[in-house]
Short mmCIF file of C-alpha atoms and ligand atoms in Angstrom, two decimals:
data_model
loop_
_atom_site.label_atom_id
_atom_site.label_comp_id
_atom_site.label_asym_id
_atom_site.label_seq_id
_atom_site.Cartn_x
_atom_site.Cartn_y
_atom_site.Cartn_z
CA MET A 1 139.79 55.51 -64.26
CA THR A 2 137.18 57.30 -62.07
CA GLU A 3 134.69 54.80 -60.18
CA GLY A 4 131.02 54.83 -61.99
CA PHE A 5 132.66 55.65 -65.25
CA LYS A 6 134.64 51.79 -65.64
CA PRO A 7 132.89 50.21 -68.95
CA THR A 8 130.48 47.77 -69.15
CA GLU A 9 130.34 44.87 -71.46
CA LEU A 10 127.14 46.09 -72.89
CA THR A 11 127.95 47.74 -76.30
CA ILE A 12 125.32 50.30 -78.04
CA THR A 13 125.51 50.82 -81.97
CA PHE A 14 122.99 53.19 -82.86
CA SER A 15 122.37 53.85 -86.76
CA ALA A 16 121.52 57.27 -88.00
CA LYS A 17 121.31 58.98 -91.56
CA HIS A 18 122.89 62.09 -89.59
CA TYR A 19 124.63 62.76 -86.04
CA ILE A 20 124.53 65.68 -84.55
CA LEU A 21 127.58 66.16 -81.59
CA SER A 22 126.51 68.71 -78.45
CA ALA A 23 128.64 67.70 -76.18
CA GLY A 24 130.14 71.59 -75.28
CA ALA A 25 133.06 72.91 -75.54
CA ILE A 26 135.24 70.59 -73.63
CA HIS A 27 133.39 67.49 -74.75
CA THR A 28 133.04 67.50 -78.11
CA PRO A 29 136.42 67.65 -79.18
CA THR A 30 137.19 64.84 -76.82
CA ILE A 31 134.59 62.52 -78.47
CA LEU A 32 135.87 63.42 -81.82
CA MET A 33 139.92 63.04 -80.67
CA ARG A 34 139.33 59.77 -79.02
CA SER A 35 137.03 58.47 -82.29
CA ASN A 36 140.34 59.61 -84.28
CA THR A 37 138.24 61.83 -86.16
CA PRO A 38 140.58 63.42 -88.49
CA ASP A 39 142.07 66.82 -88.18
CA PRO A 40 144.90 67.28 -89.97
CA HIS A 41 145.41 71.17 -88.99
CA LYS A 42 145.77 70.43 -85.50
CA GLN A 43 141.91 72.89 -84.82
CA LEU A 44 140.36 70.33 -81.87
CA GLY A 45 140.75 71.56 -78.56
CA LYS A 46 141.21 74.88 -79.07
CA THR A 47 139.56 76.52 -76.26
CA PHE A 48 138.34 79.16 -74.95
CA LEU A 49 137.36 80.54 -71.35
CA HIS A 50 136.87 84.46 -70.51
CA PRO A 51 139.55 83.83 -67.11
CA SER A 52 137.85 86.28 -65.24
CA LEU A 53 138.62 88.34 -62.00
CA LEU A 54 136.37 89.07 -59.29
CA SER A 55 136.20 91.93 -56.96
CA GLY A 56 134.03 91.75 -53.35
CA ALA A 57 132.64 95.42 -52.00
CA MET A 58 130.94 95.84 -48.10
CA PHE A 59 127.89 98.45 -47.96
CA SER A 60 126.85 99.86 -45.28
CA GLU A 61 123.21 99.00 -45.95
CA GLN A 62 121.69 95.53 -47.31
CA ILE A 63 122.57 94.51 -50.85
CA ASN A 64 121.27 90.79 -51.04
CA GLY A 65 123.03 89.99 -53.92
CA HIS A 66 121.89 86.48 -53.76
CA SER A 67 117.76 87.85 -54.89
CA GLY A 68 116.47 89.04 -57.82
CA ALA A 69 117.28 89.14 -61.54
CA PRO A 70 121.05 87.79 -61.57
CA GLN A 71 123.61 89.59 -63.84
CA SER A 72 121.00 92.30 -64.76
CA ILE A 73 123.69 95.12 -64.95
CA TYR A 74 127.16 94.94 -67.12
CA SER A 75 128.88 97.39 -68.88
CA ASP A 76 130.90 96.73 -71.67
CA GLU A 77 132.94 99.75 -71.87
CA PHE A 78 136.32 98.38 -71.48
CA VAL A 79 135.74 95.48 -74.11
CA TRP A 80 137.12 96.73 -77.06
CA GLN A 81 138.98 99.70 -75.75
CA ASP A 82 142.11 98.81 -77.04
CA GLY A 83 141.21 97.20 -80.38
CA ALA A 84 141.20 93.65 -81.36
CA ALA A 85 144.98 93.05 -81.40
CA GLY A 86 145.85 95.58 -78.65
CA GLU A 87 146.10 94.81 -74.72
CA LEU A 88 143.37 92.40 -73.60
CA GLY A 89 139.60 93.98 -72.84
CA TYR A 90 137.60 93.05 -70.08
CA LYS A 91 133.69 92.62 -69.88
CA LEU A 92 131.88 94.17 -65.90
CA GLU A 93 129.18 92.26 -64.71
CA VAL A 94 127.83 92.14 -61.58
CA ALA A 95 126.98 88.62 -60.86
CA PRO A 96 124.64 87.02 -58.59
CA VAL A 97 125.78 86.29 -55.27
CA HIS A 98 124.95 82.87 -53.81
CA PRO A 99 126.36 81.71 -50.88
CA VAL A 100 128.15 78.43 -52.22
CA LEU A 101 129.29 80.23 -55.08
CA ILE A 102 130.83 83.34 -53.31
CA ALA A 103 132.20 81.43 -50.30
CA SER A 104 134.25 79.36 -52.82
CA LYS A 105 135.43 81.88 -54.51
CA THR A 106 136.06 84.93 -51.35
CA ILE A 107 139.78 84.49 -49.77
CA GLY A 108 141.03 83.60 -46.44
CA TYR A 109 140.86 80.92 -44.14
CA GLY A 110 138.96 79.91 -40.83
CA VAL A 111 138.55 82.91 -38.72
CA SER A 112 138.69 85.69 -41.59
CA HIS A 113 136.61 83.76 -44.24
CA ALA A 114 134.16 83.58 -41.45
CA GLN A 115 133.52 86.92 -40.93
CA LEU A 116 133.41 87.71 -44.52
CA MET A 117 130.85 85.46 -45.18
CA ALA A 118 129.31 86.70 -41.98
CA ASN A 119 128.42 89.93 -43.68
CA PHE A 120 127.16 88.09 -46.42
CA ASN A 121 124.26 90.26 -46.80
CA GLN A 122 126.22 93.45 -47.29
CA MET A 123 128.75 92.09 -50.00
CA GLN A 124 128.21 92.92 -53.41
CA VAL A 125 130.49 91.52 -56.07
CA THR A 126 131.50 92.64 -59.62
CA ILE A 127 133.39 89.82 -61.85
CA ALA A 128 135.67 90.99 -64.97
CA LEU A 129 135.25 88.98 -67.79
CA ILE A 130 138.44 88.61 -70.20
CA ARG A 131 138.16 88.20 -73.86
CA ASP A 132 140.27 85.58 -74.70
CA GLY A 133 141.37 84.83 -78.43
CA PHE A 134 142.56 87.17 -80.18
CA ASN A 135 146.38 87.69 -80.62
CA GLU A 136 149.41 85.70 -79.19
CA GLN A 137 148.71 87.27 -75.66
CA SER A 138 145.74 84.89 -75.50
CA PRO A 139 146.16 82.31 -77.37
CA GLY A 140 143.06 80.48 -75.29
CA GLY A 141 144.25 76.90 -74.14
CA GLN A 142 144.08 73.47 -75.36
CA VAL A 143 142.16 70.10 -74.51
CA ARG A 144 144.20 66.98 -75.05
CA LEU A 145 143.53 63.66 -74.21
CA THR A 146 145.05 61.67 -71.22
CA ASP A 147 145.49 57.23 -70.43
CA ASP A 148 141.73 57.87 -68.62
CA SER A 149 140.29 61.20 -68.80
CA PHE A 150 141.14 64.61 -70.17
CA ALA A 151 143.02 67.50 -69.11
CA LEU A 152 142.99 71.18 -70.49
CA ASP A 153 146.04 73.26 -70.13
CA TYR A 154 145.39 76.82 -70.46
CA PRO A 155 148.65 79.03 -70.17
CA LEU A 156 148.07 82.71 -68.19
CA THR A 157 150.36 84.89 -69.87
CA GLU A 158 151.93 88.75 -68.78
CA GLY A 159 149.62 90.30 -70.83
CA PHE A 160 146.40 88.41 -69.14
CA TRP A 161 147.82 89.39 -65.83
CA ARG A 162 148.29 92.96 -67.30
CA GLY A 163 144.23 93.17 -68.51
CA ALA A 164 143.70 91.56 -64.70
CA LYS A 165 145.26 94.50 -62.80
CA ARG A 166 143.55 97.06 -65.15
CA ALA A 167 140.07 95.04 -64.60
CA PHE A 168 140.50 94.93 -60.51
CA LEU A 169 141.61 98.80 -60.89
CA SER A 170 137.85 99.21 -62.62
CA MET A 171 136.26 96.99 -60.63
CA ALA A 172 137.54 98.90 -57.57
CA GLU A 173 136.64 102.58 -58.64
CA LEU A 174 132.65 101.37 -59.86
CA GLN A 175 132.06 99.82 -56.52
CA PHE A 176 134.07 103.29 -54.63
CA ALA A 177 131.61 105.24 -56.92
CA ALA A 178 128.69 103.39 -56.11
CA GLY A 179 128.63 103.72 -52.39
CA ALA A 180 130.60 100.68 -51.29
CA LYS A 181 132.85 101.51 -47.90
CA LYS A 182 135.46 98.81 -48.22
CA VAL A 183 136.78 97.23 -51.43
CA LEU A 184 138.88 93.93 -51.83
CA PRO A 185 140.09 92.35 -55.24
CA MET A 186 139.79 88.71 -54.85
CA HIS A 187 143.81 87.55 -54.47
CA ASP A 188 145.14 85.54 -51.31
CA GLY A 189 146.90 88.11 -48.17
CA LEU A 190 145.10 91.21 -49.26
CA ASN A 191 142.62 92.95 -46.74
CA PHE A 192 140.01 95.22 -47.70
CA PHE A 193 141.06 99.00 -49.26
CA ASP A 194 139.08 101.45 -47.64
CA SER A 195 139.44 104.56 -50.20
CA TRP A 196 139.88 104.54 -53.47
CA ASN A 197 142.60 106.48 -53.21
CA ASP A 198 144.15 103.03 -51.38
CA ALA A 199 142.92 100.45 -53.59
CA LYS A 200 144.15 102.40 -56.74
CA GLN A 201 147.89 102.43 -55.11
CA GLY A 202 147.60 98.43 -53.45
CA ILE A 203 146.24 97.42 -56.95
CA ASN A 204 149.12 99.00 -58.87
CA GLN A 205 151.44 97.35 -56.33
CA LEU A 206 149.99 93.54 -56.61
CA ASP A 207 152.03 91.15 -57.86
CA LEU A 208 149.22 89.27 -59.43
CA GLY A 209 150.05 85.66 -60.29
CA LEU A 210 148.78 81.84 -60.35
CA ILE A 211 147.02 80.18 -57.07
CA LYS A 212 147.42 83.63 -55.29
CA THR A 213 144.77 85.39 -57.37
CA ILE A 214 141.45 83.83 -57.91
CA VAL A 215 140.69 83.27 -61.48
CA ALA A 216 137.65 81.76 -62.42
CA SER A 217 135.94 80.64 -65.51
CA ALA A 218 132.15 79.48 -66.25
CA HIS A 219 131.84 80.21 -70.34
CA VAL A 220 133.75 77.24 -72.08
CA MET A 221 134.01 78.16 -76.07
CA GLY A 222 135.78 77.09 -78.91
CA GLY A 223 137.69 73.43 -79.35
CA CYS A 224 135.71 72.65 -82.89
CA ALA A 225 135.62 75.55 -84.95
CA MET A 226 133.19 77.16 -87.42
CA GLY A 227 134.44 78.49 -90.82
CA GLU A 228 134.99 77.93 -94.45
CA ASP A 229 138.54 77.65 -94.20
CA LYS A 230 139.77 74.58 -93.12
CA THR A 231 142.94 75.32 -92.20
CA GLN A 232 141.14 77.23 -89.02
CA ALA A 233 138.22 75.63 -88.52
CA MET A 234 136.95 71.69 -88.47
CA VAL A 235 132.96 72.32 -89.16
CA ASP A 236 131.55 74.76 -91.70
CA SER A 237 129.17 78.04 -90.76
CA TYR A 238 126.66 75.71 -90.48
CA GLY A 239 128.61 73.29 -87.94
CA HIS A 240 128.71 70.82 -91.03
CA SER A 241 131.98 68.69 -90.36
CA HIS A 242 134.51 69.28 -93.01
CA TYR A 243 135.66 65.79 -92.61
CA LEU A 244 132.70 63.81 -92.05
CA GLU A 245 129.51 64.05 -94.28
CA ASN A 246 126.96 62.93 -91.88
CA LEU A 247 128.01 64.54 -88.61
CA SER A 248 127.20 68.31 -87.96
CA VAL A 249 128.66 69.91 -84.36
CA MET A 250 126.27 72.03 -82.63
CA ASP A 251 127.07 73.64 -79.47
CA GLY A 252 129.84 76.06 -77.72
CA SER A 253 132.26 74.40 -79.10
CA VAL A 254 131.96 76.23 -82.77
CA PHE A 255 133.13 79.50 -81.62
CA PRO A 256 136.72 80.07 -83.07
CA THR A 257 137.58 82.72 -80.36
CA SER A 258 135.75 83.42 -76.91
CA LEU A 259 133.01 85.97 -77.00
CA GLY A 260 133.62 88.68 -74.86
CA ALA A 261 129.82 88.27 -73.80
CA ASN A 262 127.67 85.11 -72.06
CA PRO A 263 127.81 82.67 -74.57
CA GLN A 264 124.57 80.82 -73.82
CA LEU A 265 122.50 83.07 -75.85
CA SER A 266 124.65 83.33 -79.11
CA ILE A 267 124.89 79.10 -78.61
CA TYR A 268 120.72 78.98 -78.82
CA GLY A 269 120.71 81.20 -81.79
CA ILE A 270 123.02 79.37 -83.84
CA VAL A 271 122.23 76.20 -83.37
CA ALA A 272 118.50 77.33 -83.78
CA ARG A 273 119.89 78.57 -86.92
CA ASN A 274 121.80 75.34 -88.07
CA ALA A 275 118.94 72.86 -86.56
CA THR A 276 116.57 74.59 -89.22
CA ALA A 277 119.03 74.42 -92.08
CA LEU A 278 119.95 70.76 -91.33
CA ALA A 279 116.48 69.60 -91.14
CA GLN A 280 115.50 71.47 -93.81
CA LYS A 281 118.55 69.67 -96.01
CA LEU A 282 117.57 66.32 -94.27
CA THR A 283 114.09 66.61 -95.49
CA GLN A 284 114.53 68.05 -99.12
CA SER A 285 117.17 64.66 -99.83
CA SER A 286 115.07 62.13 -98.52
C1 FAD B 301 128.21 78.37 -62.84
C2 FAD B 301 127.73 78.55 -64.55
C3 FAD B 301 127.14 79.89 -64.59
C4 FAD B 301 126.51 80.12 -65.69
N1 FAD B 301 125.99 81.84 -66.42
C5 FAD B 301 125.87 81.95 -67.70
C6 FAD B 301 125.14 83.07 -67.97
O1 FAD B 301 124.29 83.89 -66.84
N2 FAD B 301 124.96 83.50 -68.98
C7 FAD B 301 125.69 82.87 -70.42
O2 FAD B 301 125.07 83.05 -71.32
N3 FAD B 301 126.37 81.60 -69.61
C8 FAD B 301 126.28 80.84 -68.62
N4 FAD B 301 126.66 80.00 -68.41
C9 FAD B 301 127.50 79.17 -69.50
C10 FAD B 301 126.74 78.36 -70.45
O3 FAD B 301 126.19 77.47 -69.34
C11 FAD B 301 127.33 77.54 -71.27
O4 FAD B 301 128.20 78.41 -72.45
C12 FAD B 301 126.01 76.99 -71.99
O5 FAD B 301 125.41 75.97 -71.01
C13 FAD B 301 127.18 76.00 -73.25
O6 FAD B 301 126.10 75.00 -73.62
P1 FAD B 301 126.77 73.94 -74.77
O7 FAD B 301 125.54 73.55 -75.38
O8 FAD B 301 127.87 74.06 -75.35
O9 FAD B 301 127.57 72.99 -73.65
P2 FAD B 301 126.59 72.34 -71.99
O10 FAD B 301 125.56 72.73 -72.01
O11 FAD B 301 127.54 72.13 -71.42
O12 FAD B 301 125.86 70.70 -73.03
C14 FAD B 301 127.19 69.73 -73.29
C15 FAD B 301 125.64 68.50 -72.95
O13 FAD B 301 126.26 67.68 -72.68
C16 FAD B 301 126.65 66.51 -72.15
N5 FAD B 301 127.87 65.59 -72.50
C17 FAD B 301 128.97 65.52 -72.33
N6 FAD B 301 129.84 64.48 -72.84
C18 FAD B 301 128.95 63.55 -73.01
C19 FAD B 301 129.13 62.29 -73.41
N7 FAD B 301 129.95 61.87 -73.70
N8 FAD B 301 127.97 61.44 -73.87
C20 FAD B 301 127.06 62.47 -73.45
N9 FAD B 301 126.64 63.78 -73.39
C21 FAD B 301 127.90 64.15 -72.90
C22 FAD B 301 126.76 66.77 -70.59
O14 FAD B 301 126.45 66.60 -69.66
C23 FAD B 301 125.85 68.33 -71.18
O15 FAD B 301 124.78 68.07 -71.02
C24 FAD B 301 127.38 79.29 -66.55
C25 FAD B 301 127.84 78.27 -66.85
C26 FAD B 301 128.40 77.85 -65.14
C27 FAD B 301 128.88 76.42 -65.26
#
């Protein structure tokens, strides 16, 4: 067990009329699993991540991607291009370029990495968020308990890698069209491409795969899905548990799939609606 998380002798008991669980898409399901909440249809812990690809671009002028309103430009052109059941779509965004965020996600080591970071102010980064959870090529992941913690298993399918390749192509084309001098898909062992034609050829030949291709995620969704059908959901559309009368879940774990868009505002919206409805119900029944 991790130092700092050892149980103490202290036991605290909370007693409330109604409980709200808001521990996020990983911890809400793990708390429910550890509490032996009924889960007859094995729905707990089905998790979606928007696994994301990154493409760096160098401009001759300063971009200063660390400054200004972050992520204020995006494109939904490719999110639903092939429908929900078809090839996986992706949302394009221009991510904030913060030094630590970028240093940990760019490729190369030692001198080559230092050279990349030396041109930090001329670097632009586009990201592609793959929407997951809509067909067998994007089943999402599964949170499970381990002896002293938890784990998330998230398989990356052939369909995902096909989507990743299309996303790298779209990002490179976009970056060159915007005036980039060089483009670097974040995949180990690659050098910058100097033109869209070279990039198109090079990316099409890339052998994408685990570890060598950088796949990131900041959007954890699902794990305690909402819905009226108990075979597919743990809580109803208002976040009320299907199994425990005095429990509601209010966080990003209630999404039954990924969203294909940044989740925070949808979480705010759904929680505002459900918390208001719960408060009214509890006040009326008291
Ligand atoms: C680097 C980064 C950038 C992001 N950028 C964006 C963005 O630009 N736009 C956007 O829409 N979204 C963004 N997101 C995603 C967004 O932050 C999350 O989707 C959102 O915060 C999830 O809300 P939540 O309420 O489900 O969970 P959380 O915000 O994770 O809240 C869960 C809370 O529960 C607490 N908790 C967990 N377990 C326990 C426990 N056992 N006991 C007590 N407390 C516990 C946690 O400490 C946490 O405070 C970003 C995320 C990251 C990491």
